[in-house]
Coordinates of C-alpha atoms in Angstrom, one line a residue:
Chain A
X1 CA 57.1 55.8 60.5
X2 CA 60.3 53.6 60.8
X3 CA 61.0 52.5 63.9
X4 CA 64.1 55.3 64.1
X5 CA 62.1 58.4 63.4
X6 CA 58.9 57.2 65.7
X7 CA 62.1 56.7 68.7
X8 CA 63.4 60.3 67.6
X9 CA 60.0 62.0 67.7
X10 CA 59.9 60.3 71.1
X11 CA 62.9 61.6 71.9
X12 CA 62.2 65.2 71.3
X13 CA 58.8 65.0 72.8
X14 CA 60.2 63.6 76.1
X15 CA 63.2 66.5 76.1
X16 CA 60.1 69.2 75.6
X17 CA 58.2 67.6 77.9
X18 CA 61.3 67.6 80.5
X19 CA 61.8 71.4 79.3
X20 CA 58.5 72.5 80.4
X21 CA 57.6 70.2 83.7
X22 CA 59.9 72.0 85.7
X23 CA 59.7 75.9 85.2
X24 CA 59.2 77.4 88.4
X25 CA 60.4 75.5 91.6
X26 CA 60.9 76.9 94.9
X27 CA 64.7 76.7 95.9
X28 CA 63.4 74.6 99.2
X29 CA 62.6 71.8 96.7
X30 CA 65.9 72.3 94.5
X31 CA 67.1 69.5 96.4
X32 CA 64.6 67.0 96.9
X33 CA 63.9 67.5 93.1
X34 CA 67.1 66.7 91.9
X35 CA 67.1 63.6 94.1
X36 CA 63.8 62.7 92.3
X37 CA 64.9 63.4 89.2
X38 CA 67.9 61.2 89.8
X39 CA 65.6 58.3 90.7
X40 CA 63.8 58.1 88.2
X41 CA 66.9 58.0 85.6
X42 CA 67.7 55.0 87.3
X43 CA 64.4 53.4 84.9
X44 CA 67.5 52.1 82.8
X45 CA 66.4 49.1 85.2
X46 CA 64.1 48.3 81.9
X47 CA 67.2 48.1 80.1
X48 CA 68.8 45.6 82.1
X49 CA 65.8 43.8 82.3
X50 CA 66.0 43.6 78.5
X51 CA 69.4 42.4 79.0
X52 CA 68.9 39.6 81.2
X53 CA 65.5 38.7 79.0
X54 CA 67.4 38.5 75.9
X55 CA 70.8 36.7 77.2
X56 CA 69.3 33.0 75.6
X57 CA 71.3 31.4 78.6
X58 CA 74.8 33.3 77.7
X59 CA 76.1 33.4 81.6
X60 CA 78.6 36.7 80.5
X61 CA 75.1 38.5 79.8
X62 CA 73.3 37.3 82.5
X63 CA 76.4 38.4 84.5
X64 CA 76.2 41.9 83.1
X65 CA 72.6 42.0 83.1
X66 CA 72.2 41.3 87.0
X67 CA 75.0 43.7 87.8
X68 CA 73.4 46.3 86.1
X69 CA 70.0 45.6 87.4
X70 CA 71.9 45.9 90.8
X71 CA 73.4 49.1 90.1
X72 CA 70.4 50.9 88.4
X73 CA 68.1 49.4 91.5
X74 CA 70.4 50.8 93.9
X75 CA 69.8 54.1 92.4
X76 CA 65.9 53.8 91.9
X77 CA 65.1 52.5 95.4
X78 CA 67.9 54.4 97.5
X79 CA 66.7 57.6 95.4
X80 CA 62.9 57.5 96.1
X81 CA 63.3 56.7 99.6
X82 CA 66.0 59.4 100.3
X83 CA 63.6 61.7 98.4
X84 CA 60.6 61.0 100.6
X85 CA 62.7 60.8 103.8
X86 CA 63.5 64.6 102.9
X87 CA 59.9 65.3 101.8
X88 CA 58.5 63.6 104.7
X89 CA 60.4 66.5 107.0
X90 CA 58.6 69.2 104.9
X91 CA 55.1 67.7 105.6
X92 CA 55.4 66.6 108.9
X93 CA 56.4 70.4 110.0
X94 CA 53.4 71.7 108.4
X95 CA 51.0 70.1 110.4
X96 CA 52.7 69.9 113.2
X97 CA 53.3 73.7 113.3
X98 CA 49.3 74.2 111.9
X99 CA 48.6 72.2 115.4
X100 CA 50.4 74.6 118.0
X101 CA 49.2 77.7 116.8
Chain B
X1 CA 45.5 38.3 70.8
X2 CA 45.3 42.1 70.1
X3 CA 44.2 42.7 73.9
X4 CA 47.3 41.0 75.0
X5 CA 49.5 42.9 72.8
X6 CA 47.7 46.3 73.6
X7 CA 48.0 45.9 77.4
X8 CA 52.1 46.5 77.8
X9 CA 51.6 49.2 75.8
X10 CA 48.8 50.4 78.0
X11 CA 50.8 50.1 81.1
X12 CA 53.7 52.2 79.3
X13 CA 51.8 55.2 78.4
X14 CA 50.4 55.1 82.1
X15 CA 53.7 54.7 83.2
X16 CA 55.1 58.0 81.2
X17 CA 52.0 59.6 82.5
X18 CA 52.7 59.3 85.8
X19 CA 56.4 59.7 85.4
X20 CA 55.5 63.4 84.4
X21 CA 52.8 64.3 86.9
X22 CA 55.5 63.0 89.1
X23 CA 58.1 65.4 87.9
X24 CA 55.7 68.4 87.8
X25 CA 54.4 67.6 91.4
X26 CA 58.0 67.6 92.3
X27 CA 58.1 71.0 92.1
X28 CA 55.5 72.3 94.6
X29 CA 56.1 71.6 98.2
X30 CA 52.2 70.5 98.6
X31 CA 52.2 67.6 96.1
X32 CA 55.9 67.1 96.6
X33 CA 55.8 63.7 98.4
X34 CA 52.9 62.2 96.9
X35 CA 54.4 63.0 93.6
X36 CA 57.5 61.3 94.8
X37 CA 55.3 58.3 95.4
X38 CA 53.4 58.5 91.9
X39 CA 57.1 58.7 90.5
X40 CA 58.0 55.6 92.2
X41 CA 54.8 53.7 91.1
X42 CA 55.4 54.6 87.8
X43 CA 58.7 53.0 88.0
X44 CA 57.0 49.6 89.4
X45 CA 54.4 50.1 86.7
X46 CA 57.0 50.5 84.2
X47 CA 58.9 47.4 85.1
X48 CA 55.8 45.4 85.6
X49 CA 54.8 46.2 82.0
X50 CA 58.0 45.0 80.6
X51 CA 58.0 41.6 82.6
X52 CA 54.7 40.7 81.4
X53 CA 56.1 41.4 77.9
X54 CA 59.0 39.5 77.9
X55 CA 59.0 35.6 78.7
X56 CA 61.7 34.7 80.9
X57 CA 63.4 31.7 81.6
X58 CA 63.7 30.4 85.1
X59 CA 67.6 30.9 84.8
X60 CA 66.7 34.8 84.1
X61 CA 64.3 35.1 86.8
X62 CA 67.1 34.0 89.3
X63 CA 69.7 36.3 87.9
X64 CA 67.0 39.3 87.9
X65 CA 66.6 38.0 91.6
X66 CA 70.1 38.3 92.4
X67 CA 70.7 41.9 90.9
X68 CA 67.3 42.9 92.8
X69 CA 68.1 41.4 95.9
X70 CA 71.7 43.1 96.0
X71 CA 70.5 46.5 94.6
X72 CA 67.5 46.9 96.2
X73 CA 69.0 45.9 99.8
X74 CA 72.1 48.2 99.1
X75 CA 69.6 50.9 98.1
X76 CA 67.3 50.5 101.2
X77 CA 70.0 50.8 103.6
X78 CA 72.1 53.6 102.4
X79 CA 68.5 55.6 102.2
X80 CA 67.9 55.0 105.7
X81 CA 71.4 55.2 107.0
X82 CA 72.7 58.3 105.5
X83 CA 72.6 61.4 107.1
X84 CA 71.2 64.6 106.1
X85 CA 74.0 66.8 105.8
X86 CA 75.6 64.2 103.4
X87 CA 72.9 64.6 101.0
X88 CA 74.7 65.8 97.6
X89 CA 77.3 63.3 98.2
X90 CA 74.5 61.0 98.4
X91 CA 72.8 61.9 95.5
X92 CA 76.1 62.0 93.5
X93 CA 76.7 58.0 94.6
X94 CA 73.0 57.2 93.1
X95 CA 73.4 59.3 90.2
X96 CA 76.9 57.9 89.4
X97 CA 75.3 54.1 89.7
X98 CA 72.7 54.8 87.2
X99 CA 75.5 55.6 85.3
X100 CA 77.1 52.6 85.5
X101 CA 74.0 50.6 84.9
X102 CA 73.8 52.1 81.5
X103 CA 77.7 51.6 80.6
X104 CA 77.0 47.9 81.7
X105 CA 74.1 47.5 79.6
X106 CA 76.2 49.2 76.6
X107 CA 79.1 47.0 77.2
X108 CA 76.9 43.7 77.1
X109 CA 75.1 44.4 74.0
X110 CA 78.2 45.4 71.9
X111 CA 80.3 42.4 73.2
X112 CA 77.8 39.8 73.4
X113 CA 75.1 41.3 71.7
X114 CA 72.7 39.3 69.3
X115 CA 74.5 37.7 66.2
X116 CA 75.4 39.5 63.5
X117 CA 76.9 43.1 63.2
X118 CA 74.3 45.9 64.8
X119 CA 72.8 48.4 62.7
X120 CA 74.3 51.8 62.5
X121 CA 71.7 53.0 65.0
X122 CA 72.4 50.4 67.8
X123 CA 76.4 51.1 67.0
X124 CA 75.7 55.0 67.5
X125 CA 73.4 54.4 70.5
X126 CA 76.3 52.0 72.1
X127 CA 78.7 54.8 71.7
X128 CA 76.5 57.4 73.4
X129 CA 75.9 55.2 76.0
X130 CA 78.8 54.1 77.1
X131 CA 80.4 57.4 76.8
X132 CA 78.1 59.3 78.9
X133 CA 77.7 56.3 81.5
X134 CA 81.3 56.6 81.9
X135 CA 81.7 60.2 82.5
X136 CA 78.5 60.3 84.5
X137 CA 80.2 57.1 86.8
X138 CA 83.3 58.5 87.3
X139 CA 82.1 62.3 87.4
X140 CA 80.0 61.2 90.2
X141 CA 82.3 59.3 92.2
X142 CA 85.1 62.0 92.2
X143 CA 82.1 64.7 92.9
X144 CA 81.3 62.7 95.9
X145 CA 85.1 62.2 96.9
X146 CA 85.4 65.8 96.9
X147 CA 82.1 66.7 99.1
X148 CA 83.4 63.8 101.4
X149 CA 86.6 65.6 101.5
X150 CA 88.7 62.2 100.6
X151 CA 89.6 63.8 97.3
X152 CA 91.8 67.1 97.3
X153 CA 92.1 69.6 94.3
X154 CA 95.6 68.6 92.9
X155 CA 97.6 71.5 91.9
X156 CA 98.2 70.4 88.6
X157 CA 94.1 70.9 87.7
X158 CA 94.2 74.6 88.4
X159 CA 97.2 74.9 85.5
X160 CA 96.2 75.1 81.7
X161 CA 97.9 71.6 81.4
X162 CA 94.4 70.1 82.3
X163 CA 93.0 71.9 79.6
X164 CA 95.8 69.4 77.5
X165 CA 94.8 66.8 79.2
X166 CA 91.2 66.6 78.8
X167 CA 91.6 67.4 75.2
X168 CA 93.7 64.7 74.6
X169 CA 91.0 61.9 76.7
X170 CA 88.3 63.6 74.2
X171 CA 90.3 62.7 71.1
X172 CA 91.0 59.2 72.4
X173 CA 87.4 58.7 73.0
X174 CA 86.7 60.2 69.7
X175 CA 88.8 57.5 67.9
X176 CA 87.4 54.9 70.0
X177 CA 84.1 55.9 68.8
X178 CA 84.8 56.1 65.0
X179 CA 86.5 52.6 65.1
X180 CA 83.9 51.2 67.1
X181 CA 81.7 50.0 64.4
X182 CA 84.4 47.9 63.0
X183 CA 85.3 45.7 65.5
X184 CA 82.2 46.0 68.3
X185 CA 83.8 44.1 70.7
X186 CA 87.7 44.7 70.2
X187 CA 90.1 47.7 71.6
X188 CA 88.3 50.6 69.9
X189 CA 85.6 49.5 72.9
X190 CA 87.7 49.6 75.8
X191 CA 89.8 52.7 74.3
X192 CA 86.3 54.3 74.8
X193 CA 85.5 53.2 78.1
X194 CA 88.9 53.9 79.5
X195 CA 89.2 57.2 77.9
X196 CA 85.5 58.2 78.8
X197 CA 85.9 57.3 82.7
X198 CA 89.2 59.4 83.0
X199 CA 87.5 61.9 81.1
X200 CA 85.0 62.3 83.9
X201 CA 87.6 62.2 86.4
X202 CA 89.4 65.1 84.3
X203 CA 86.4 67.0 84.1
X204 CA 85.3 67.1 87.4
X205 CA 88.0 66.8 89.4
X206 CA 89.6 71.0 88.9
X207 CA 86.3 71.9 89.9
X208 CA 85.9 73.7 93.3
X209 CA 83.8 72.3 95.8
X210 CA 81.5 75.5 96.1
X211 CA 80.7 74.2 92.4
X212 CA 80.2 70.9 93.2
X213 CA 75.9 71.2 93.1
X214 CA 76.4 72.5 89.8
X215 CA 78.4 69.7 88.7
X216 CA 75.9 67.0 90.6
X217 CA 73.1 68.4 88.5
X218 CA 74.6 68.2 85.3
X219 CA 75.4 64.9 85.8
X220 CA 72.4 63.8 86.6
X221 CA 70.9 65.2 83.2
X222 CA 73.6 63.3 82.0
X223 CA 72.6 60.0 83.5
X224 CA 68.7 60.9 81.7
X225 CA 70.7 60.9 78.2
X226 CA 72.7 57.8 79.5
X227 CA 69.0 56.0 80.0
X228 CA 67.8 57.4 76.9
X229 CA 70.4 56.3 75.0
X230 CA 70.3 52.6 76.4
X231 CA 66.7 52.6 75.3
X232 CA 67.5 53.3 71.7
X233 CA 70.1 50.1 72.4
X234 CA 67.6 47.8 73.5
X235 CA 65.0 49.7 71.2
X236 CA 62.6 50.5 74.7
X237 CA 60.4 54.2 74.0
X238 CA 59.6 54.2 77.5
X239 CA 63.1 54.4 78.4
X240 CA 63.6 56.9 75.5
X241 CA 60.9 59.3 77.1
X242 CA 61.9 59.0 80.9
X243 CA 65.5 59.3 80.0
X244 CA 64.6 62.4 77.5
X245 CA 62.0 64.1 80.5
X246 CA 65.1 63.8 83.2
X247 CA 67.7 65.0 80.9
X248 CA 66.2 67.6 80.4
X249 CA 64.5 68.6 83.6
X250 CA 68.3 68.4 85.3
X251 CA 69.5 70.7 82.6
X252 CA 66.8 73.1 83.7
X253 CA 67.8 72.9 87.4
X254 CA 71.4 73.3 86.6
X255 CA 70.5 76.2 85.0
X256 CA 68.5 77.5 88.1
X257 CA 71.3 76.5 90.1
X258 CA 73.9 78.8 88.4
X259 CA 71.7 81.6 88.3
X260 CA 71.0 81.3 92.2
X261 CA 74.9 81.2 92.1
X262 CA 75.7 83.4 89.7
X263 CA 78.0 81.6 87.5
X264 CA 77.6 80.4 84.2
X265 CA 77.6 77.0 83.4
X266 CA 80.8 77.4 81.1
X267 CA 82.8 79.3 84.0
X268 CA 81.8 76.4 86.6
X269 CA 82.8 73.8 84.1
X270 CA 85.9 75.1 82.6
X271 CA 87.1 77.8 84.9
X272 CA 88.7 76.0 87.9
X273 CA 88.5 76.2 91.6
X274 CA 86.9 79.6 92.5
X275 CA 89.3 79.9 95.0
X276 CA 92.2 79.9 93.0
X277 CA 91.3 83.3 91.1
X278 CA 89.6 85.1 94.3
X279 CA 93.2 84.4 96.5
X280 CA 94.8 87.4 93.8
X281 CA 91.7 89.6 95.8
X282 CA 93.2 89.4 99.5
X283 CA 94.1 86.0 100.5
X284 CA 92.4 83.5 102.6
X285 CA 94.3 83.8 105.7
X286 CA 93.1 86.4 108.9
X287 CA 95.9 88.5 107.4
X288 CA 94.0 90.3 105.1
X289 CA 91.2 91.3 108.3
X290 CA 91.7 94.8 109.7
X291 CA 88.9 95.7 112.0
X292 CA 87.6 93.0 113.6
X293 CA 85.5 92.9 116.4
X294 CA 85.1 90.1 118.8
X295 CA 82.9 89.6 121.3
X296 CA 81.8 86.5 123.9
X297 CA 78.7 84.2 124.0
X298 CA 77.7 86.6 127.1
X299 CA 77.6 89.8 125.0
X300 CA 75.7 88.1 122.4
X301 CA 73.2 86.8 124.6
X302 CA 72.6 90.1 126.2
X303 CA 71.9 91.7 122.6
X304 CA 69.5 88.5 122.0
X305 CA 67.5 89.0 125.2
X306 CA 67.1 93.2 124.1
X307 CA 66.1 92.5 120.9
X308 CA 62.3 92.1 119.3
X309 CA 63.4 90.7 116.0
X310 CA 66.0 88.1 115.5
X311 CA 67.1 86.4 111.9
X312 CA 69.0 83.7 112.0
X313 CA 71.3 83.1 108.8
X314 CA 72.4 79.3 108.8
X315 CA 75.3 78.0 106.5
X316 CA 76.8 74.9 105.9
X317 CA 78.7 75.3 109.0
X318 CA 76.0 75.2 111.2
X319 CA 75.0 71.6 109.2
X320 CA 78.9 70.0 110.3
X321 CA 78.3 71.3 113.5
X322 CA 75.4 69.5 113.5
X323 CA 73.9 72.6 115.7
X324 CA 70.3 72.5 113.8
X325 CA 68.7 70.5 116.9
X326 CA 71.0 73.4 119.6
X327 CA 69.4 76.3 116.7
X328 CA 65.6 75.2 117.5
X329 CA 65.9 75.2 121.1
X330 CA 67.3 78.6 121.2
X331 CA 64.9 80.2 119.3
X332 CA 62.3 78.0 121.1
X333 CA 63.4 80.1 124.1
X334 CA 63.4 83.5 122.4
X335 CA 60.0 82.8 120.9
X336 CA 59.0 82.2 124.7
X337 CA 60.2 85.3 125.6
X338 CA 58.1 87.6 123.0
X339 CA 61.2 87.5 120.5
X340 CA 60.1 87.3 116.5
X341 CA 62.4 84.6 115.0
X342 CA 62.8 83.9 111.5
X343 CA 65.4 82.0 109.3
X344 CA 67.0 83.4 106.1
X345 CA 67.6 80.9 103.6
X346 CA 70.0 81.9 100.9
X347 CA 68.9 79.7 97.6
X348 CA 72.5 78.0 97.8
X349 CA 72.6 77.8 101.5
X350 CA 74.3 74.4 102.5
X351 CA 75.9 72.7 99.9
X352 CA 73.2 72.4 97.4
X353 CA 70.0 74.8 96.8
X354 CA 67.6 73.4 99.3
X355 CA 69.6 71.3 101.1
X356 CA 69.5 73.9 104.5
X357 CA 65.6 73.5 104.1
X358 CA 65.7 70.1 104.5
X359 CA 68.1 70.5 107.4
X360 CA 66.3 72.7 109.3
X361 CA 63.2 71.0 108.9
X362 CA 64.5 67.7 110.5
X363 CA 65.5 69.6 113.3
X364 CA 61.7 70.6 113.3
X365 CA 61.9 74.3 112.4
X366 CA 58.2 75.0 111.3
X367 CA 58.4 75.7 108.0
X368 CA 56.7 79.1 107.5
X369 CA 59.7 80.6 109.7
X370 CA 62.4 79.7 106.8
X371 CA 62.1 83.0 104.8
X372 CA 63.4 83.1 101.2
X373 CA 66.0 85.6 100.1
X374 CA 63.6 88.0 98.6
X375 CA 61.2 87.8 101.3
X376 CA 63.5 88.4 103.8
X377 CA 65.9 90.9 102.7
X378 CA 63.6 93.9 102.8
X379 CA 62.9 93.1 106.5
X380 CA 66.4 93.3 107.6
X381 CA 66.5 97.1 108.2
X382 CA 64.1 96.5 110.6
X383 CA 65.9 93.4 112.4
X384 CA 67.3 93.8 115.7
X385 CA 69.9 91.1 115.5
X386 CA 71.4 89.0 112.9
X387 CA 73.2 85.8 113.7
X388 CA 75.1 84.4 111.0
X389 CA 76.0 80.6 111.6
X390 CA 78.5 79.1 109.7
X391 CA 77.4 80.7 106.3
X392 CA 80.1 83.1 104.2
X393 CA 80.1 84.0 101.1
X394 CA 76.4 84.3 100.6
X395 CA 76.2 87.1 103.1
X396 CA 79.1 89.4 102.2
X397 CA 77.9 92.8 100.8
X398 CA 80.6 93.1 98.4
X399 CA 78.8 91.0 96.1
X400 CA 76.5 94.3 95.9
X401 CA 79.1 97.1 95.9
X402 CA 82.8 95.7 94.9
X403 CA 82.6 95.2 91.1
X404 CA 86.2 93.9 91.4
X405 CA 84.9 91.2 93.8
X406 CA 84.7 87.6 92.5
X407 CA 80.9 87.5 94.0
X408 CA 80.3 90.8 92.4
X409 CA 76.6 90.5 91.2
X410 CA 75.8 87.0 93.2
X411 CA 72.1 87.7 95.3
X412 CA 73.3 88.0 98.6
X413 CA 71.4 88.1 102.0
X414 CA 71.9 92.0 103.1
X415 CA 72.4 91.0 106.7
X416 CA 74.4 94.4 106.7
X417 CA 71.0 96.6 106.9
X418 CA 70.3 94.9 110.5
X419 CA 71.1 97.1 113.6
X420 CA 73.7 94.4 114.8
X421 CA 75.3 91.1 113.3
X422 CA 77.2 88.4 114.9
X423 CA 79.2 86.0 112.9
X424 CA 79.5 82.6 114.5
X425 CA 82.6 81.0 113.2
X426 CA 85.9 79.3 114.1
X427 CA 88.0 81.2 112.4
X428 CA 88.7 84.4 110.2
X429 CA 89.5 82.0 107.5
X430 CA 87.9 82.2 104.1
X431 CA 84.5 81.0 103.0
X432 CA 83.8 77.9 100.8
X433 CA 84.7 80.4 97.6
X434 CA 88.0 81.7 99.5
X435 CA 86.9 85.1 99.6
X436 CA 87.1 88.1 102.2
X437 CA 84.1 88.8 103.8
X438 CA 83.6 92.7 104.0
X439 CA 81.1 92.2 106.6
X440 CA 83.4 91.2 109.1
X441 CA 84.2 94.5 109.4
X442 CA 81.8 96.8 109.6
X443 CA 81.0 98.5 112.9
X444 CA 78.0 96.5 113.4
X445 CA 79.1 93.2 113.4
X446 CA 80.9 91.6 116.0
X447 CA 82.6 88.2 115.5
X448 CA 81.9 85.2 118.0
X449 CA 84.3 83.1 117.3
X450 CA 83.7 78.8 118.3
X451 CA 82.3 75.8 117.1
X452 CA 78.6 76.8 115.8
X453 CA 77.3 73.8 118.7
X454 CA 79.2 75.1 121.3
X455 CA 78.2 78.8 120.6
X456 CA 74.5 77.8 120.5
X457 CA 74.7 76.0 123.7
X458 CA 76.7 78.9 125.3
X459 CA 73.9 81.2 124.4
X460 CA 71.3 78.8 125.5
X461 CA 72.9 78.5 129.1
X462 CA 73.3 82.3 129.7
X463 CA 69.8 83.2 128.4
X464 CA 68.7 80.8 131.0
X465 CA 70.7 82.1 133.4
X466 CA 69.2 85.4 132.7
X467 CA 66.0 83.9 133.5
X468 CA 64.8 84.2 129.9
X469 CA 61.7 82.0 128.8
X470 CA 61.1 81.0 132.3
X471 CA 57.0 82.4 133.0
X472 CA 56.1 81.1 129.3
X473 CA 57.1 77.5 129.8
X474 CA 55.0 76.6 126.6

């Protein structure tokens, strides 16, 4: 199997998996889910790192790679933390009200 | 050395598995938080796997450190500082930056890429990555600007002129894309970059604020596609899987949101702002209303004091007024008085599905008191008092009965079934969708005019002066 067909299979199966993963989501979780999925889409960090790694000392490539790494990491770090901040409120709520009743 | 080659591949496989489990876990309340951590861990693993696979020069490490420090710190600070009410804008901003990252990678490879002409697959991937990345970036920034109120909807975008402009931009993108393989770093590339960026703006700008969550969700899906395309560009299968998963999951989420708002994706994207069409049906001003009863906070407090069952319907107006905490105080007081209190949450309350749950959770409202539409609707007939706080379109009875209403068919909270309804609102101005609300004119409805927080505090002091909740000071 050529690298391309393999990559296309990966694309297809990944898409199918994504379609199946979130069938039923309670509306409560739509915002955190969107924010979490958004953080995951920052996986472009891998592309940025690859770009830097293959730059071979070319400064423009290093700068572009570093810049895109910054943007992607902003997405990843910010995305995961903000999602956690939202979800922390839900879990805190559960334990507290459980204790009060 | 087979073992050494296998290790990164194994790490990648584990990372994909954890990412999938993370997305799945995020769709359940009980597992959501740990799932988010799992996804973050997966991301860390993926990065680790790449770093051990790829020998890096000290110079490369330096640039990695710079990018990491800048992006990581900014992300950290933003995530901690941003208020919960601004969550949709924040997601849009993060998303736009993800798109920008894919765009920059593709540009880097196109302009300074490895020697020789890249193969056809690479060229196609670069085109897709640039196109989708640029649209995601500019579209997300416009979406953020509109939600923040920095950008208005210009008049020309509501006329059919915008279709002409957007089609012209799309053609320009296509020309750039087709000419690109001939000269990777030449003018076709920049034509593609500029035209895609403008197209992102041109497509997002005409869309009304009420539909913005759908747009953000769709752009989120695009950024997954952009990541997958970047995966083809740099030859990373992990990137392709993760991008494809997010792209597909984002599409499903977009569909779910459209269903909740009774809008089709096509009408969101090409129909223009809902308000424009709605003004035909009654106008956004007070002129449309004839039988409005208004009342003071005192009367409202009396009704609350006598009630056995009270339901609050919070909307975005509540969040804007930062009145969640005052609302929580009020409901505590009523509970101490023996009143049964619950909150009716419409699927699209707030500015994004689930946004209101987050805002109320922030104010310590117990999770069990937040009732979803299907649960609470049968309960309204036995509810004494409903207080609508800054919500409008989601309680409009026309959505059920008036087939000419633009809202017709949208599932709404049936508050008109309750014995008494108080609507707290600044003025009789139209709702976010710009549509007249028949609820306001019903005989059991009274309007309490004012800022949500001021009214709630007024109710609190009225109730306290009546001696409500004094004996059971729990």
